[in-house]
PDB file of C-alpha atoms and ligand atoms in Angstrom:
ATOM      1  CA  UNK A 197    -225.108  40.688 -20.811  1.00 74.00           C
ATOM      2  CA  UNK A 198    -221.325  40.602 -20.777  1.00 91.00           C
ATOM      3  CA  UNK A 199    -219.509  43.608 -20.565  1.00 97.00           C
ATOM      4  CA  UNK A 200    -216.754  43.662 -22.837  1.00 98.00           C
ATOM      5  CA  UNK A 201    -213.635  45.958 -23.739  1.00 98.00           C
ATOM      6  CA  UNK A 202    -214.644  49.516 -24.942  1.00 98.00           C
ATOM      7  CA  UNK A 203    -217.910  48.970 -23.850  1.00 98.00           C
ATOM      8  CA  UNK A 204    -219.404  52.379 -21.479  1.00 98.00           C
ATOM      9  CA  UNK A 205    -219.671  51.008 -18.049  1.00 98.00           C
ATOM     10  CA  UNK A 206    -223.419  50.820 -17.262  1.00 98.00           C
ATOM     11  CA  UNK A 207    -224.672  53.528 -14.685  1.00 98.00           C
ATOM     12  CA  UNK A 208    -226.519  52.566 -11.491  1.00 98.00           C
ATOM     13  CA  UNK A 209    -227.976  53.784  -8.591  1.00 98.00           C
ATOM     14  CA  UNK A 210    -226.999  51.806  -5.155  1.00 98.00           C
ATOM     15  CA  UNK A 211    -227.110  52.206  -1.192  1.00 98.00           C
ATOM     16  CA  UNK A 212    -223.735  51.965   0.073  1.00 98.00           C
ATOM     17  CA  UNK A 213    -221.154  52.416   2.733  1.00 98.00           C
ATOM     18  CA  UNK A 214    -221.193  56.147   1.655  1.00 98.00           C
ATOM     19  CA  UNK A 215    -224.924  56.896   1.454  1.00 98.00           C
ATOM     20  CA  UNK A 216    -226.264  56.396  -2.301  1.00 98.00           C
ATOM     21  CA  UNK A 217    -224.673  56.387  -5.329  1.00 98.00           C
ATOM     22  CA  UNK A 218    -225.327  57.419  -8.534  1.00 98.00           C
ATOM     23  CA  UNK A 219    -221.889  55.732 -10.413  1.00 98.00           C
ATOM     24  CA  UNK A 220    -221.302  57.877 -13.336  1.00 98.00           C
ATOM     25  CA  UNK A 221    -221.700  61.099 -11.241  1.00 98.00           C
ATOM     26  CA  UNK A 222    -220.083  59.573  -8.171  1.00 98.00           C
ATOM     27  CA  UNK A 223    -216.592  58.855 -10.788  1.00 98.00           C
ATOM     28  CA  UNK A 224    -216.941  61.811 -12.777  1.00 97.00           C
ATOM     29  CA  UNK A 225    -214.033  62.025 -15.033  1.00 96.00           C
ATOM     30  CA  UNK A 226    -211.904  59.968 -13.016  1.00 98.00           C
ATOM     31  CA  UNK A 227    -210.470  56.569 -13.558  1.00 98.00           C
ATOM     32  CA  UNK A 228    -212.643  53.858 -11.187  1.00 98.00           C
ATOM     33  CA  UNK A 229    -212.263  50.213 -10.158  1.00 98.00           C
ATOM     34  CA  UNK A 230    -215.610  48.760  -9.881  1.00 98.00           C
ATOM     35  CA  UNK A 231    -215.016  45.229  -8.244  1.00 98.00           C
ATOM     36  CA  UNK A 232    -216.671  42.838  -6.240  1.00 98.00           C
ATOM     37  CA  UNK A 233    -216.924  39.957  -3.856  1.00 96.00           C
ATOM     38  CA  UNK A 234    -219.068  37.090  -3.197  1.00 96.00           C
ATOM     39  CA  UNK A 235    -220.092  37.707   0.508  1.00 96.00           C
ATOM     40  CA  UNK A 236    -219.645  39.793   4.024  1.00 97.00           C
ATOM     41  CA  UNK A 237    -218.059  37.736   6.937  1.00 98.00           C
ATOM     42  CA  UNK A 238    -216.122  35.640   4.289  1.00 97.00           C
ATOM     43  CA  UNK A 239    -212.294  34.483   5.455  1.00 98.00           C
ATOM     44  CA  UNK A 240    -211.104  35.770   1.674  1.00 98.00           C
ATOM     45  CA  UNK A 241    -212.969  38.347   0.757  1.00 98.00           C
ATOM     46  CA  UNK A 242    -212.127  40.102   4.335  1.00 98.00           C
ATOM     47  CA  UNK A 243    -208.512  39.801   3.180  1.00 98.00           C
ATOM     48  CA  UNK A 244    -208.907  41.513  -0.370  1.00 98.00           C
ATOM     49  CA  UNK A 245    -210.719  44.089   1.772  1.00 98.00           C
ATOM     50  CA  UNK A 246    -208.066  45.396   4.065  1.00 98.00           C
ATOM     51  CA  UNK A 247    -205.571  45.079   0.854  1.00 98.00           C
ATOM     52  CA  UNK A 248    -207.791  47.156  -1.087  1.00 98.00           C
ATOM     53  CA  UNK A 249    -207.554  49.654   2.026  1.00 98.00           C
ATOM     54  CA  UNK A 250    -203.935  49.771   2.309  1.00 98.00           C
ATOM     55  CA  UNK A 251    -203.729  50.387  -1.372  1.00 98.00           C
ATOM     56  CA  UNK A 252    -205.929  53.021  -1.386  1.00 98.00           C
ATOM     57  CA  UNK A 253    -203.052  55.703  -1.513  1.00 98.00           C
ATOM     58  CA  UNK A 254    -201.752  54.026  -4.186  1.00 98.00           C
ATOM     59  CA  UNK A 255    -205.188  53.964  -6.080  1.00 98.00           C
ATOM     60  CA  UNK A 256    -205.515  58.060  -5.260  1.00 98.00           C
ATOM     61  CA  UNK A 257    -202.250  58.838  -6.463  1.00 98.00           C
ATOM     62  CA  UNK A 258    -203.295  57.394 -10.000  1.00 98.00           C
ATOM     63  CA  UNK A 259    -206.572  59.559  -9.632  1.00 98.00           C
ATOM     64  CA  UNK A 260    -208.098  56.181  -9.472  1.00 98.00           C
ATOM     65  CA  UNK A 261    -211.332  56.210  -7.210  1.00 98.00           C
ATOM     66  CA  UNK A 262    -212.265  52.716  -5.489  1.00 98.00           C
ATOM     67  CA  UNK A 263    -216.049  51.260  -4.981  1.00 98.00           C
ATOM     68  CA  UNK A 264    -216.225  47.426  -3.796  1.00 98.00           C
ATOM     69  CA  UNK A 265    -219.818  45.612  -4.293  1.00 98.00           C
ATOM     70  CA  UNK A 266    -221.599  42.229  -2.108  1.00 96.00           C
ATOM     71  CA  UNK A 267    -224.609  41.159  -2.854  1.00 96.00           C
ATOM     72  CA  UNK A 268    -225.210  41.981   0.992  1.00 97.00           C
ATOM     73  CA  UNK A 269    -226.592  44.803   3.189  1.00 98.00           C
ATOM     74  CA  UNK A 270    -225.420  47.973   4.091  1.00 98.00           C
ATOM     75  CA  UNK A 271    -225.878  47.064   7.716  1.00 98.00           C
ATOM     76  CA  UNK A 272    -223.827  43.635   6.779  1.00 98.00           C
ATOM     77  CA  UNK A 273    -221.157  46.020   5.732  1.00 98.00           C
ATOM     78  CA  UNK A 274    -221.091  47.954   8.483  1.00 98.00           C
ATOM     79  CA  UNK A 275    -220.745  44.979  10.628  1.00 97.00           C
ATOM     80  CA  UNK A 276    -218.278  43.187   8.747  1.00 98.00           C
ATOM     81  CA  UNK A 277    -216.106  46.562   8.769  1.00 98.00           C
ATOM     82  CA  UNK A 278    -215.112  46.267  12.137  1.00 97.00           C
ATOM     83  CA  UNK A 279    -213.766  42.788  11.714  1.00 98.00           C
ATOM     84  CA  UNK A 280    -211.637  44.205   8.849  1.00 98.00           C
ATOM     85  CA  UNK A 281    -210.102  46.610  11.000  1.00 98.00           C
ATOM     86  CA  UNK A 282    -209.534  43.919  14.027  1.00 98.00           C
ATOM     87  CA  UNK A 283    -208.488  41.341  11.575  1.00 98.00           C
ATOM     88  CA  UNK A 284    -206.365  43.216   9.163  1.00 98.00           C
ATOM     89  CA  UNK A 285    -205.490  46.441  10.771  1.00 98.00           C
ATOM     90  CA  UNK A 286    -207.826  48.595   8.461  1.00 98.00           C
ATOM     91  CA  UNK A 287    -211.511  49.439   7.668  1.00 98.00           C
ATOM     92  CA  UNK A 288    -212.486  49.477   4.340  1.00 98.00           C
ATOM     93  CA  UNK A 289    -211.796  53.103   3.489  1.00 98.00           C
ATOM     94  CA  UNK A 290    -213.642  53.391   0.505  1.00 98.00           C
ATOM     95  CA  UNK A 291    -217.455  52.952  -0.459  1.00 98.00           C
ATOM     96  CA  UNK A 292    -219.238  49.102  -0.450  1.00 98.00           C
ATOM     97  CA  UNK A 293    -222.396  49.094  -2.125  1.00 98.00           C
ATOM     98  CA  UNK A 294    -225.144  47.034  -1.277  1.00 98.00           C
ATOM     99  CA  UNK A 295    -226.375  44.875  -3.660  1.00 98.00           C
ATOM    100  CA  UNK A 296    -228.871  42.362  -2.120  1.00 97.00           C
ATOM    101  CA  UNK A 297    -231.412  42.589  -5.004  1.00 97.00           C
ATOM    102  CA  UNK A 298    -228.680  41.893  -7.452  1.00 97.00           C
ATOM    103  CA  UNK A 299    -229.693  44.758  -9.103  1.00 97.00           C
ATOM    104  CA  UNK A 300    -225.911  46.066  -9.985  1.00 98.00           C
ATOM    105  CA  UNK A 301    -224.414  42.344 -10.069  1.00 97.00           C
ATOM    106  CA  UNK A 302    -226.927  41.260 -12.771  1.00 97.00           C
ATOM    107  CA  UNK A 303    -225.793  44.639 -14.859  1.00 98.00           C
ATOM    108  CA  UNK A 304    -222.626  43.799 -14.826  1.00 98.00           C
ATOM    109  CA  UNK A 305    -222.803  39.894 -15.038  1.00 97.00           C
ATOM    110  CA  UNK A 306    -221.362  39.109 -11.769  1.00 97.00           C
ATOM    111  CA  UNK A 307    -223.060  36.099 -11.111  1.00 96.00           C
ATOM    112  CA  UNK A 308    -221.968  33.274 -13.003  1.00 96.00           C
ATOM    113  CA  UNK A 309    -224.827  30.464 -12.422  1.00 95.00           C
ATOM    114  CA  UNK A 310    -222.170  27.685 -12.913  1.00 95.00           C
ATOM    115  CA  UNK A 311    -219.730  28.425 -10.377  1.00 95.00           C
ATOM    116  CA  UNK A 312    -222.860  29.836  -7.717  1.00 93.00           C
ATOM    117  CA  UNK A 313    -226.472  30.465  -8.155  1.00 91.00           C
ATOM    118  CA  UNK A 314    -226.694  33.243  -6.022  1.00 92.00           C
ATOM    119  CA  UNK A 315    -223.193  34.853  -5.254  1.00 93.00           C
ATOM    120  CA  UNK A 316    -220.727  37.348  -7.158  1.00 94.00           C
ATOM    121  CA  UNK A 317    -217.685  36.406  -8.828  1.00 95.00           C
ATOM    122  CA  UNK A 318    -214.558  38.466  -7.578  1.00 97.00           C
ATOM    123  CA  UNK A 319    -214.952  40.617 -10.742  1.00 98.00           C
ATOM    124  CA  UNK A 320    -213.002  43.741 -11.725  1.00 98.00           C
ATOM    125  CA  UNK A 321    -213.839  46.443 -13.962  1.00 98.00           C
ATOM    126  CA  UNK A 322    -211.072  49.527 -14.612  1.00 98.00           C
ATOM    127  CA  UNK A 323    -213.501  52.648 -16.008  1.00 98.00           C
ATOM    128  CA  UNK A 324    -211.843  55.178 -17.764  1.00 98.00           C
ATOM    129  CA  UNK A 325    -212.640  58.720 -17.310  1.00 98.00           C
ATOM    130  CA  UNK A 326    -214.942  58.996 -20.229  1.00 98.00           C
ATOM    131  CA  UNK A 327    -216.548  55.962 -18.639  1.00 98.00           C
ATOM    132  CA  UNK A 328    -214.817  53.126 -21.237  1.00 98.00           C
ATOM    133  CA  UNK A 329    -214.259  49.885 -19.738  1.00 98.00           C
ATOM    134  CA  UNK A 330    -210.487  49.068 -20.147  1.00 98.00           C
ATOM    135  CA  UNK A 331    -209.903  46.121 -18.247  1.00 98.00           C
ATOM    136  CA  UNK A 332    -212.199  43.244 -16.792  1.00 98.00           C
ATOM    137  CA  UNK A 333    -210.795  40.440 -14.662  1.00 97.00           C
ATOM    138  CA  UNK A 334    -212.616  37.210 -13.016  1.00 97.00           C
ATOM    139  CA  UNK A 335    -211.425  35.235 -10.319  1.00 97.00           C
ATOM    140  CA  UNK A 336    -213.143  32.388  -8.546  1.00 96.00           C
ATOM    141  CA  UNK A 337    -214.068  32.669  -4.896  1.00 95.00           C
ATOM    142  CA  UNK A 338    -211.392  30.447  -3.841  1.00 95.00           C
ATOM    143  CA  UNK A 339    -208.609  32.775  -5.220  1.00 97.00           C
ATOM    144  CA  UNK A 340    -207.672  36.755  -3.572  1.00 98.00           C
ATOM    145  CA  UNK A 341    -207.009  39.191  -6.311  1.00 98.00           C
ATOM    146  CA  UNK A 342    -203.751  40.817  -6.479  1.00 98.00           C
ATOM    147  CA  UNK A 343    -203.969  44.372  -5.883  1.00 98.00           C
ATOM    148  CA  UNK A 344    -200.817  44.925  -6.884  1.00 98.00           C
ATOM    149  CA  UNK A 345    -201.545  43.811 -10.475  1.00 98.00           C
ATOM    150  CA  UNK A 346    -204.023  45.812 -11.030  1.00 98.00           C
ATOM    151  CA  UNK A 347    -202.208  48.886  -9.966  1.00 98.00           C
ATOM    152  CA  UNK A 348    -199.822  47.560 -12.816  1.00 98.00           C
ATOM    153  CA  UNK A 349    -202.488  47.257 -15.092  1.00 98.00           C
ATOM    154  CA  UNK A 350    -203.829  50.738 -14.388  1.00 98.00           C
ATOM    155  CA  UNK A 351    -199.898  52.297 -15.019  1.00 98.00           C
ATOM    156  CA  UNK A 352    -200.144  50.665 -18.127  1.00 98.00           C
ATOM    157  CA  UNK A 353    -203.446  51.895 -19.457  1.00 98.00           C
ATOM    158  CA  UNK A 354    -202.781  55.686 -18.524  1.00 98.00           C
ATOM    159  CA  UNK A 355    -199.326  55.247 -19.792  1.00 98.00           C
ATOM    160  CA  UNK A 356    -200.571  54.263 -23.290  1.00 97.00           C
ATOM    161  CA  UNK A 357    -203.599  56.395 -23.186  1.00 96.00           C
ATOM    162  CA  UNK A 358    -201.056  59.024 -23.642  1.00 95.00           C
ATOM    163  CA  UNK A 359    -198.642  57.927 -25.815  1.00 97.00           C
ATOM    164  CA  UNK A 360    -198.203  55.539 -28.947  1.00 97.00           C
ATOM    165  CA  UNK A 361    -196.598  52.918 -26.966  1.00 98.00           C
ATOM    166  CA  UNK A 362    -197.484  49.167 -25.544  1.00 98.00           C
ATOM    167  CA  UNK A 363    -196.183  47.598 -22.469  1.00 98.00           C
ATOM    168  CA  UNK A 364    -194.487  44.010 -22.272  1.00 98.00           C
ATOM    169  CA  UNK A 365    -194.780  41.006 -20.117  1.00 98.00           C
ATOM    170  CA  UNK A 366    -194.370  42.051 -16.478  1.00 98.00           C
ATOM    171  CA  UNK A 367    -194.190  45.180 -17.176  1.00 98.00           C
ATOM    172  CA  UNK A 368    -194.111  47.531 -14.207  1.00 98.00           C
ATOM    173  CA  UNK A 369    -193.481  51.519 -14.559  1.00 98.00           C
ATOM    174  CA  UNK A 370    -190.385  52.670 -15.210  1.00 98.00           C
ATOM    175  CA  UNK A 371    -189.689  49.600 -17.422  1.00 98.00           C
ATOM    176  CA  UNK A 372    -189.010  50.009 -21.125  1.00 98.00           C
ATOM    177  CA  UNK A 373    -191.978  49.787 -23.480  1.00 98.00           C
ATOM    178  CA  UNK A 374    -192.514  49.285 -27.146  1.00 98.00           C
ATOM    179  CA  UNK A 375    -193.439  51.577 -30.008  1.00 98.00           C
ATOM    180  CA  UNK A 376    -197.012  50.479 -31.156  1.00 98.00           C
ATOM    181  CA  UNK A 377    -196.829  48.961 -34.386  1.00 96.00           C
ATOM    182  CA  UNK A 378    -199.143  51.167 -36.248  1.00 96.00           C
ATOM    183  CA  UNK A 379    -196.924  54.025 -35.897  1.00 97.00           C
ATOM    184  CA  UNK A 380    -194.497  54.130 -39.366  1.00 97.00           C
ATOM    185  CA  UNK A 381    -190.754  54.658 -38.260  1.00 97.00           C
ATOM    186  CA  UNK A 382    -191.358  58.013 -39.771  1.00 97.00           C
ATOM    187  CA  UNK A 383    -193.735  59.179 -37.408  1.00 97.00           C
ATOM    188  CA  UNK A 384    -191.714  57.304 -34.496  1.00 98.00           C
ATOM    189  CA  UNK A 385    -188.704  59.620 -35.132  1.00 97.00           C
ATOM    190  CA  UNK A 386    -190.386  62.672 -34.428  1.00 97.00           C
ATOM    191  CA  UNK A 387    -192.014  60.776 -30.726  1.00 96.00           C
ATOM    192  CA  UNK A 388    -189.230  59.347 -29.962  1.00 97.00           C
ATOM    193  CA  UNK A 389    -186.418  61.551 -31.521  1.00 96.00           C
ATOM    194  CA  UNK A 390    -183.448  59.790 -29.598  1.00 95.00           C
ATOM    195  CA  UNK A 391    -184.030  56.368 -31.008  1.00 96.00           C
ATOM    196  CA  UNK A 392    -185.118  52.815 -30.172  1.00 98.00           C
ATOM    197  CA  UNK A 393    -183.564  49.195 -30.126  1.00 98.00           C
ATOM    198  CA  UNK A 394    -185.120  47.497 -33.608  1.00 98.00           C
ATOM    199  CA  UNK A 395    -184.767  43.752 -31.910  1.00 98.00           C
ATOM    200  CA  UNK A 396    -187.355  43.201 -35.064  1.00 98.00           C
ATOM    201  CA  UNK A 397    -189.147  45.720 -37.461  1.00 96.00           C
ATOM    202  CA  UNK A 398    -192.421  45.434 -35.658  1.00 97.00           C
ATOM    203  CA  UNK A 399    -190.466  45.054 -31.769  1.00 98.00           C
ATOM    204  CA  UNK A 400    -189.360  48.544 -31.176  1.00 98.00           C
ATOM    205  CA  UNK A 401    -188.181  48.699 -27.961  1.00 98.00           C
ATOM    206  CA  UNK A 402    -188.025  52.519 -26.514  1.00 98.00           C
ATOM    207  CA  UNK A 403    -187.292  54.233 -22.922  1.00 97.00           C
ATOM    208  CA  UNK A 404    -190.833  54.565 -21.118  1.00 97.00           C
ATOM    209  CA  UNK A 405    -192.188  58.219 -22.141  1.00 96.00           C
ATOM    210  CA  UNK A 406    -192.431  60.173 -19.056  1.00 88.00           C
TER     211      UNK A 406
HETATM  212  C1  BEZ B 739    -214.164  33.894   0.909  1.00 53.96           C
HETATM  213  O1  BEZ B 739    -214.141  35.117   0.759  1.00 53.96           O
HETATM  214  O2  BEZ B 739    -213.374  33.332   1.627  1.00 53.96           O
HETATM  215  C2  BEZ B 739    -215.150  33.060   0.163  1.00 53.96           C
HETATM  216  C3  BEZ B 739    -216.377  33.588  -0.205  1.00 53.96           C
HETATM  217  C4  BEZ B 739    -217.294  32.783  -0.868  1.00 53.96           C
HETATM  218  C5  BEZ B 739    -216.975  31.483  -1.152  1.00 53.96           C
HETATM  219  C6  BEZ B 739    -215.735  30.965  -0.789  1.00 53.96           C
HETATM  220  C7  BEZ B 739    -214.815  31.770  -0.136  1.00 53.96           C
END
């Protein structure tokens, strides 16, 4: 079944990169990007790999931990690793579970029959700490994610988990954001006691809350 917004990740058990997994205790009460690919030894999917790796201080800096999935082996993983690091200048640095059953995929409806029969979409999931999906992606196999974007993504949801604010179009942190429309003026004067630009009664625009 779908997995949709607000829905609590499903928990799994799965070999991986790291030894096995159990995903709700492996997260804890951190934020997690579940995501995967549609096969080892694939020209794209190697690329997203090694970006993922570089980012990973960016991703640990937001408290964010990382777990990648293929519907391959362990041992395929392994393998492919070493490419990575030849080809790209990293190894994954990060746990890759193995999925060959399709055990996890099918969970989390990675496998779209349309687009292939047999492999994963390149799907994202962003898990909040009290395990709340906040943000799902899908991209076909022909298109690399951007990283980047969903580093942007995850500023915004921790930003407004916090406060009573949204975050515009191409928003990154540090931009301005907007007061959320279900809080009353009154009750934006005492959050944000040194005022906003009213472009419009419901577009309050307000420096980002650090
Ligand atoms: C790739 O990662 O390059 C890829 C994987 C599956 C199908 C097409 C491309």
């Amino acid at each position: 079944m779908a997995i949709r917004l607000g829905d609590t990740a499903p928990d799994f058990t799965a070999d991986t990169t790291e030894g096995t997994i159990t995903f709700h205790e492996w997260k804890r009460d951190s934020w997690a990007v579940l995501f995967s690919h549609p096969a080892d030894y694939t020209p794209v999917c190697t690329t997203e790999l090694g970006q993922v790796a570089k980012s990973k201080a960016d991703f640990d800096a937001r408290g964010v931990k990382v777990i990648g999935l293929s519907v391959d082996s362990v041992e395929d993983h392994q393998g492919w690793s070493a490419d990575i690091a030849d080809t790209q200048g990293i190894a994954p640095n990060f746990p890759m579970i193995a999925d060959p059953d399709r055990t996890v995929a099918e969970l989390y409806d990675m496998i779209h029959p349309n687009a292939d029969n047999t492999l994963t979409v390149r799907s994202v999931f962003v898990v909040a700490p009290d395990n709340t999906v906040k943000l799902t992606l899908t991209y076909p196999a022909s298109t690399g994610r951007n990283f980047d974007e969903i580093l942007r993504v995850i500023d915004s949801l921790q930003l407004t988990a916090n406060h009573k604010v949204a975050t515009p179009a191409n928003w990154t942190s540090g931009d301005n954001v907007i007061i959320v429309p279900a809080l009353s003026d009154e009750e934006a004067n005492e959050k944000f006691p040194n005022g906003w630009d009213e472009q419009r009664p419901y577009l309050r625009v307000v420096a980002q809350p650090s």
